[in-house]
Amino acid sequence: MMKIKIDREALVQSVQDVMKAVSPRTTIPILTGIKIAATSQGVTLTGSDSDISIESFIPTEEEDKVLVEVVETGSIVLQARFFSEIVKKLPENTIEIEVQPNFLTVIRSGKAEFSLNGLDAEEYPRLPQIEEENVFKIPTDLLKTIIRQTVFAVSTSETRPILTGVNWRIENGELICTATDSHRLALRKAKIETENQQSYNVVIPGKSLNELSKILDDSNDPVDIVITANQILFKTKHLLFFSRLLDGNYPETTRLIPTDSKTDIIVNAKEFLQAIDRASLLAREGRNNVVKLTTLNDGIIEISSISPEIGKVTEEIQSESIEGEELKISFSAKYMMDALKALDGTDIQISFTGAMRPFLLRPLHSDSMLQLILPVRTY
Amino acid sequence: MMKIKIDREALVQSVQDVMKAVSPRTTIPILTGIKIAATSQGVTLTGSDSDISIESFIPTEEEDKVLVEVVETGSIVLQARFFSEIVKKLPENTIEIEVQPNFLTVIRSGKAEFSLNGLDAEEYPRLPQIEEENVFKIPTDLLKTIIRQTVFAVSTSETRPILTGVNWRIENGELICTATDSHRLALRKAKIETENQQSYNVVIPGKSLNELSKILDDSNDPVDIVITANQILFKTKHLLFFSRLLDGNYPETTRLIPTDSKTDIIVNAKEFLQAIDRASLLAREGRNNVVKLTTLNDGIIEISSISPEIGKVTEEIQSESIEGEELKISFSAKYMMDALKALDGTDIQISFTGAMRPFLLRPLHSDSMLQLILPVRTY
């Protein structure tokens, strides 16, 4: 019969982390719960929606502070929603959790006492056992940046499920992440630390990467990553984050990326973003949220949009340079803003191959990232 | 043809204030717009949903700062949603607004230029002309407190429309505000400054008071209040806030308030609130969000709640004193928390006249406020 005394703050943080994997809409009732397991080393919490599973470990001691006193080892599953609300609102800094016969679990803090009907932890699904042979490492902050710069471009439609994920290829010590919804594409490369030269080509659900990003801190501590045939594991100091991989082959995307260009513009991504944002205020009313870009003389770009009932907007932006043919092109303001946000406000080069061909956005002094957008035909 | 140059920050603030009155669901199309009128004194913005109307004035100069340059006086109505989003996102500190033929309105800032299809300001409904004969004054912060301590108790059901408002009675230099949804009642009194001894008895829609509260600052500057047969006007330095009054007679509520008591408890409102909040975590699952209070010996109160599927919670609170008969009583955790929040964490007296009778909560050392709650019958 498990009995522990645990630091409230550490428990609240752990519960908040594993809750990211708990879905109230699961069809497996026990997965609406959080598994709590106490050993002599500390307490492990687990949450899962069967696509994502998160394990958080609270050691008995950390930095000379006692976090858990394990009076008796054991385990229990408690309703996630109630358990998380209760621990947040308990009055004292220490919480006592005691499992009694029939999985009845008493939670005490100060003069408040909750008795919750628990479930048998033996019935909680086991997490995959992943052998940690082929580990590669990415600093936490870089991993979050890579996710942010690609995951927005995944498809939200289930008509081609493979496109709802981000393709991760690892070859020769380089990670190449690609996401596309077939109207735009985001690509990000990064050097990584690996222990061997193994190659991988997997597709990680966009939802998993979004949830992972939320529970990672902003340190540059390395995240250990292990890939198996159908799972990926991200591992930080006290967290294990498992995600299933998507089945199927990711489409070959390199042939979509134009290699030549007819018009090249160099412009500051931040100023450009603000102008597109303003033009899209009216464009949103239209059918497609479409804005138009027109090159003028002297390096000036005009951004414009018309919504017949509401009105129109035009704005001139001074670019660093415009080279090549004159251009009029229309595109989705949303896709452009997503791409410009991923480009982090730096100076960028935009390369066009005519008004009907996909165009590319790239940081001016780096080939680590590429954003591709298909233009919109207008009358 | 109106033409003005106006300070962006002042305009953004004014637009935000008058937007509180604009409803996208109005059946009168011109009320989806904001009226802008420029005179030699400054610019007045107006928003209205026909229940609430808000007028905000931006003077040409304030504290030696030029806020508006009126090149040409005039007026126009612009779509509220677009206009408010546009002014927020314009690039420069000054905005130029110029009305051209056919109500086409050009908004310029930096190199961004919007042309919006405006509407004839002559077609915008006139606000009521209120004679400012009988003005009374309440400091802004006190007015906000009075609203906060009463408005939560109005009815949200339209079955008795009069109960969706707060009853304001003014007699002998005292304001008495009452709100009830027939399950609980909140009453707040305050001394006010009046210029004469006129009495009033009106009912102000709860929604109006909530919106008013949002646009008032936290100063103690006086708000001028004028009451007419079917309107109330709140007036601050640059704002006019009009609300219609509810038709009908407010029910007589004084006879509902018990004058004797059988059990009196003195307790700190904040500690009591936290215990009720914890107990309600499980109670929320039940049918009525009901918690039970039981008096024990030595001034101890027990708060408890049971939700058969989930579990139970009990907590003991040390009160200052319990006088009179022993008591077991059940009540809505939500109503109790609302009342305790209104009581601002002070020491309070709770007076019961048995488990089936309404009970009263009052600050210990003041008779300015009273909260009444009807208990819930339990098996």
Short mmCIF file of C-alpha atoms in Angstrom, two decimals, chain B residues 5-269:
data_model
loop_
_atom_site.label_atom_id
_atom_site.label_comp_id
_atom_site.label_asym_id
_atom_site.label_seq_id
_atom_site.Cartn_x
_atom_site.Cartn_y
_atom_site.Cartn_z
CA LYS B 5 -4.52 64.18 -37.68
CA ILE B 6 -4.77 62.31 -34.42
CA ASP B 7 -2.47 60.76 -31.83
CA ARG B 8 -2.52 56.98 -32.30
CA GLU B 9 -2.37 56.05 -28.62
CA ALA B 10 -5.26 58.37 -27.68
CA LEU B 11 -7.32 57.03 -30.58
CA VAL B 12 -6.59 53.37 -29.73
CA GLN B 13 -7.73 53.95 -26.12
CA SER B 14 -10.92 55.75 -27.17
CA VAL B 15 -11.80 53.13 -29.77
CA GLN B 16 -11.26 50.39 -27.20
CA ASP B 17 -13.65 52.17 -24.78
CA VAL B 18 -16.50 52.75 -27.25
CA MET B 19 -16.09 49.22 -28.70
CA LYS B 20 -17.45 47.93 -25.36
CA ALA B 21 -20.89 49.12 -26.54
CA VAL B 22 -20.67 47.77 -30.10
CA SER B 23 -22.27 44.38 -30.70
CA PRO B 24 -21.58 42.41 -33.90
CA ARG B 25 -25.06 40.89 -33.53
CA THR B 26 -27.08 44.10 -33.77
CA THR B 27 -30.09 44.20 -36.07
CA ILE B 28 -29.43 47.89 -36.89
CA PRO B 29 -26.59 47.80 -39.46
CA ILE B 30 -25.21 51.28 -38.73
CA LEU B 31 -24.63 50.27 -35.08
CA THR B 32 -21.87 47.88 -36.24
CA GLY B 33 -19.96 51.11 -36.88
CA ILE B 34 -18.20 53.70 -34.72
CA LYS B 35 -19.24 57.31 -35.24
CA ILE B 36 -16.35 59.76 -35.45
CA ALA B 37 -17.15 63.47 -35.19
CA ALA B 38 -14.57 66.26 -35.32
CA THR B 39 -15.28 69.79 -34.06
CA SER B 40 -12.88 72.61 -33.27
CA GLN B 41 -12.71 71.29 -29.67
CA GLY B 42 -11.65 67.76 -30.58
CA VAL B 43 -12.92 64.38 -31.73
CA THR B 44 -15.82 62.42 -30.27
CA LEU B 45 -16.19 58.66 -30.85
CA THR B 46 -19.52 56.93 -30.26
CA GLY B 47 -20.43 53.23 -30.03
CA SER B 48 -23.84 51.82 -29.20
CA ASP B 49 -25.87 48.60 -29.13
CA SER B 50 -29.01 50.63 -28.37
CA ASP B 51 -29.03 49.34 -24.74
CA ILE B 52 -25.65 50.82 -23.92
CA SER B 53 -24.10 53.85 -25.64
CA ILE B 54 -20.58 55.09 -24.98
CA GLU B 55 -19.14 58.43 -26.06
CA SER B 56 -15.42 59.14 -25.70
CA PHE B 57 -13.97 62.61 -26.27
CA ILE B 58 -10.39 63.32 -27.36
CA PRO B 59 -9.59 67.02 -26.84
CA THR B 60 -7.29 68.82 -29.29
CA GLU B 61 -4.80 69.30 -26.47
CA GLU B 62 -4.25 67.74 -23.08
CA GLU B 63 -1.49 68.55 -20.59
CA ASP B 64 0.36 70.59 -23.24
CA LYS B 65 0.35 67.66 -25.66
CA VAL B 66 -1.39 68.03 -29.02
CA LEU B 67 -3.70 65.04 -29.46
CA VAL B 68 -5.74 66.11 -32.48
CA GLU B 69 -5.26 68.57 -35.30
CA VAL B 70 -8.67 69.22 -36.86
CA VAL B 71 -7.96 70.31 -40.43
CA GLU B 72 -11.64 70.20 -41.33
CA THR B 73 -14.62 69.47 -39.09
CA GLY B 74 -17.15 66.80 -40.02
CA SER B 75 -18.23 63.28 -39.17
CA ILE B 76 -18.32 59.71 -40.49
CA VAL B 77 -19.29 56.18 -39.39
CA LEU B 78 -16.69 53.41 -39.94
CA GLN B 79 -17.02 49.64 -39.47
CA ALA B 80 -16.04 49.17 -35.82
CA ARG B 81 -14.26 45.84 -36.17
CA PHE B 82 -12.01 46.91 -39.06
CA PHE B 83 -11.41 50.41 -37.76
CA SER B 84 -10.33 49.15 -34.31
CA GLU B 85 -7.97 46.52 -35.75
CA ILE B 86 -6.50 48.98 -38.22
CA VAL B 87 -5.69 51.72 -35.69
CA LYS B 88 -4.03 49.17 -33.40
CA LYS B 89 -1.69 48.01 -36.18
CA LEU B 90 -0.78 51.30 -37.88
CA PRO B 91 2.98 51.95 -37.97
CA GLU B 92 3.38 55.60 -36.89
CA ASN B 93 2.35 57.67 -33.83
CA THR B 94 0.13 59.95 -35.90
CA ILE B 95 -2.86 58.85 -37.94
CA GLU B 96 -4.50 60.94 -40.64
CA ILE B 97 -8.19 60.37 -41.33
CA GLU B 98 -9.73 62.06 -44.36
CA VAL B 99 -13.30 61.70 -45.56
CA GLN B 100 -13.71 61.94 -49.36
CA PRO B 101 -16.87 62.05 -51.51
CA ASN B 102 -19.33 59.13 -51.08
CA PHE B 103 -18.12 58.65 -47.49
CA LEU B 104 -14.93 56.95 -48.70
CA THR B 105 -12.49 57.40 -45.83
CA VAL B 106 -8.72 57.32 -46.21
CA ILE B 107 -6.63 56.39 -43.16
CA ARG B 108 -2.90 57.10 -43.48
CA SER B 109 0.02 56.39 -41.20
CA GLY B 110 3.59 56.18 -42.42
CA LYS B 111 3.47 54.49 -45.83
CA ALA B 112 0.33 52.49 -45.06
CA GLU B 113 -2.91 53.73 -46.57
CA PHE B 114 -6.37 52.25 -45.98
CA SER B 115 -9.49 53.30 -47.90
CA LEU B 116 -12.65 52.26 -46.08
CA ASN B 117 -16.24 52.52 -47.24
CA GLY B 118 -17.84 54.70 -44.56
CA LEU B 119 -21.47 55.46 -43.75
CA ASP B 120 -23.32 58.77 -43.41
CA ALA B 121 -23.04 59.95 -39.79
CA GLU B 122 -26.40 61.69 -40.19
CA GLU B 123 -28.00 58.25 -40.13
CA TYR B 124 -26.42 57.27 -36.82
CA PRO B 125 -29.03 57.32 -34.01
CA ARG B 126 -28.88 60.38 -31.75
CA LEU B 127 -27.98 59.71 -28.14
CA PRO B 128 -30.52 60.78 -25.51
CA GLN B 129 -30.23 64.40 -24.46
CA ILE B 130 -30.06 64.26 -20.69
CA GLU B 131 -30.55 67.41 -18.65
CA GLU B 132 -27.96 67.52 -15.97
CA GLU B 133 -30.09 68.90 -13.22
CA ASN B 134 -29.98 66.20 -10.61
CA VAL B 135 -26.42 64.98 -10.52
CA PHE B 136 -24.98 62.83 -7.78
CA LYS B 137 -21.35 61.80 -7.45
CA ILE B 138 -19.54 58.58 -6.49
CA PRO B 139 -15.73 58.15 -6.52
CA THR B 140 -14.69 55.86 -9.41
CA ASP B 141 -13.07 53.21 -7.21
CA LEU B 142 -16.09 53.04 -4.86
CA LEU B 143 -18.45 52.74 -7.84
CA LYS B 144 -16.43 49.80 -9.18
CA THR B 145 -16.45 48.13 -5.75
CA ILE B 146 -20.22 48.57 -5.39
CA ILE B 147 -20.77 47.03 -8.82
CA ARG B 148 -18.43 44.11 -8.10
CA GLN B 149 -20.10 43.37 -4.76
CA THR B 150 -23.64 43.20 -6.17
CA VAL B 151 -23.79 42.50 -9.92
CA PHE B 152 -22.73 38.81 -9.67
CA ALA B 153 -26.05 38.04 -7.92
CA VAL B 154 -28.36 39.16 -10.75
CA SER B 155 -30.39 36.50 -12.51
CA THR B 156 -29.10 35.20 -15.84
CA SER B 157 -32.55 33.90 -16.78
CA GLU B 158 -35.01 36.01 -18.77
CA THR B 159 -38.05 34.45 -17.05
CA ARG B 160 -38.20 37.47 -14.72
CA PRO B 161 -36.36 40.16 -16.70
CA ILE B 162 -36.43 42.66 -13.81
CA LEU B 163 -34.09 40.35 -11.83
CA THR B 164 -31.40 40.61 -14.54
CA GLY B 165 -30.75 44.11 -13.25
CA VAL B 166 -29.43 45.68 -10.04
CA ASN B 167 -31.92 47.80 -8.09
CA TRP B 168 -30.51 51.21 -7.13
CA ARG B 169 -32.47 53.18 -4.54
CA ILE B 170 -31.35 56.62 -3.48
CA GLU B 171 -32.87 58.11 -0.36
CA ASN B 172 -31.57 60.69 2.13
CA GLY B 173 -28.09 60.81 0.66
CA GLU B 174 -27.71 57.03 0.69
CA LEU B 175 -27.44 54.62 -2.25
CA ILE B 176 -28.78 51.09 -1.65
CA CYS B 177 -27.95 48.53 -4.35
CA THR B 178 -29.72 45.14 -4.38
CA ALA B 179 -29.32 42.18 -6.71
CA THR B 180 -31.03 38.80 -6.44
CA ASP B 181 -31.67 35.77 -8.63
CA SER B 182 -34.17 34.49 -6.01
CA HIS B 183 -31.64 31.91 -4.68
CA ARG B 184 -29.29 34.51 -3.17
CA LEU B 185 -29.20 38.23 -2.66
CA ALA B 186 -26.45 40.83 -2.46
CA LEU B 187 -27.02 44.23 -0.86
CA ARG B 188 -24.57 47.14 -0.64
CA LYS B 189 -25.09 50.60 0.86
CA ALA B 190 -23.00 53.74 0.39
CA LYS B 191 -23.24 57.43 1.31
CA ILE B 192 -23.26 59.64 -1.77
CA GLU B 193 -22.89 63.31 -2.57
CA THR B 194 -26.10 64.80 -3.96
CA GLU B 195 -27.09 68.33 -4.81
CA ASN B 196 -30.67 67.85 -3.60
CA GLN B 197 -32.83 65.40 -1.69
CA GLN B 198 -34.50 63.74 -4.67
CA SER B 199 -35.26 60.01 -4.27
CA TYR B 200 -34.81 57.43 -7.01
CA ASN B 201 -35.70 53.77 -7.43
CA VAL B 202 -34.39 52.29 -10.69
CA VAL B 203 -33.14 48.97 -12.09
CA ILE B 204 -29.90 48.97 -14.15
CA PRO B 205 -29.18 45.97 -16.43
CA GLY B 206 -26.39 43.83 -14.95
CA LYS B 207 -24.69 43.72 -18.35
CA SER B 208 -24.48 47.54 -18.44
CA LEU B 209 -22.84 47.65 -15.00
CA ASN B 210 -20.34 44.96 -16.02
CA GLU B 211 -19.35 46.92 -19.16
CA LEU B 212 -19.19 50.20 -17.20
CA SER B 213 -16.89 48.60 -14.66
CA LYS B 214 -14.51 47.51 -17.43
CA ILE B 215 -13.96 51.01 -18.80
CA LEU B 216 -13.63 52.84 -15.48
CA ASP B 217 -10.09 53.42 -14.20
CA ASP B 218 -9.03 52.83 -10.57
CA SER B 219 -8.80 56.48 -9.55
CA ASN B 220 -10.95 58.11 -6.89
CA ASP B 221 -12.06 60.89 -9.27
CA PRO B 222 -15.81 61.40 -8.95
CA VAL B 223 -18.18 59.88 -11.53
CA ASP B 224 -21.21 62.12 -12.15
CA ILE B 225 -24.45 60.15 -12.35
CA VAL B 226 -27.70 61.44 -13.85
CA ILE B 227 -30.95 59.42 -13.73
CA THR B 228 -33.95 60.05 -15.96
CA ALA B 229 -37.19 58.13 -16.45
CA ASN B 230 -35.65 55.49 -18.75
CA GLN B 231 -31.90 56.20 -18.88
CA ILE B 232 -28.94 56.46 -16.55
CA LEU B 233 -25.82 58.42 -17.51
CA PHE B 234 -22.36 57.91 -15.97
CA LYS B 235 -19.96 60.73 -16.75
CA THR B 236 -16.19 60.85 -16.25
CA LYS B 237 -13.65 63.32 -17.56
CA HIS B 238 -13.75 62.17 -21.20
CA LEU B 239 -16.41 59.46 -21.20
CA LEU B 240 -20.19 59.40 -21.29
CA PHE B 241 -21.76 56.00 -20.56
CA PHE B 242 -25.53 55.74 -21.19
CA SER B 243 -27.60 52.72 -20.24
CA ARG B 244 -31.31 52.13 -20.59
CA LEU B 245 -33.13 51.21 -17.36
CA LEU B 246 -35.25 48.07 -16.99
CA ASP B 247 -39.04 48.54 -17.04
CA GLY B 248 -41.11 47.32 -14.12
CA ASN B 249 -41.08 47.33 -10.35
CA TYR B 250 -38.28 45.64 -8.47
CA PRO B 251 -39.64 43.19 -5.87
CA GLU B 252 -39.65 44.25 -2.23
CA THR B 253 -36.71 42.33 -0.75
CA THR B 254 -36.42 43.62 2.84
CA ARG B 255 -38.96 41.10 4.16
CA LEU B 256 -36.74 38.24 2.86
CA ILE B 257 -33.92 39.20 5.19
CA PRO B 258 -34.21 37.40 8.55
CA THR B 259 -33.91 39.63 11.60
CA ASP B 260 -33.26 36.94 14.21
CA SER B 261 -30.72 34.10 14.23
CA LYS B 262 -30.18 30.78 16.00
CA THR B 263 -26.51 30.12 15.21
CA ASP B 264 -23.84 32.80 14.70
CA ILE B 265 -20.37 32.05 13.42
CA ILE B 266 -17.49 34.50 13.19
CA VAL B 267 -14.81 33.39 10.74
CA ASN B 268 -12.20 34.81 8.38
CA ALA B 269 -13.72 35.09 4.89
#
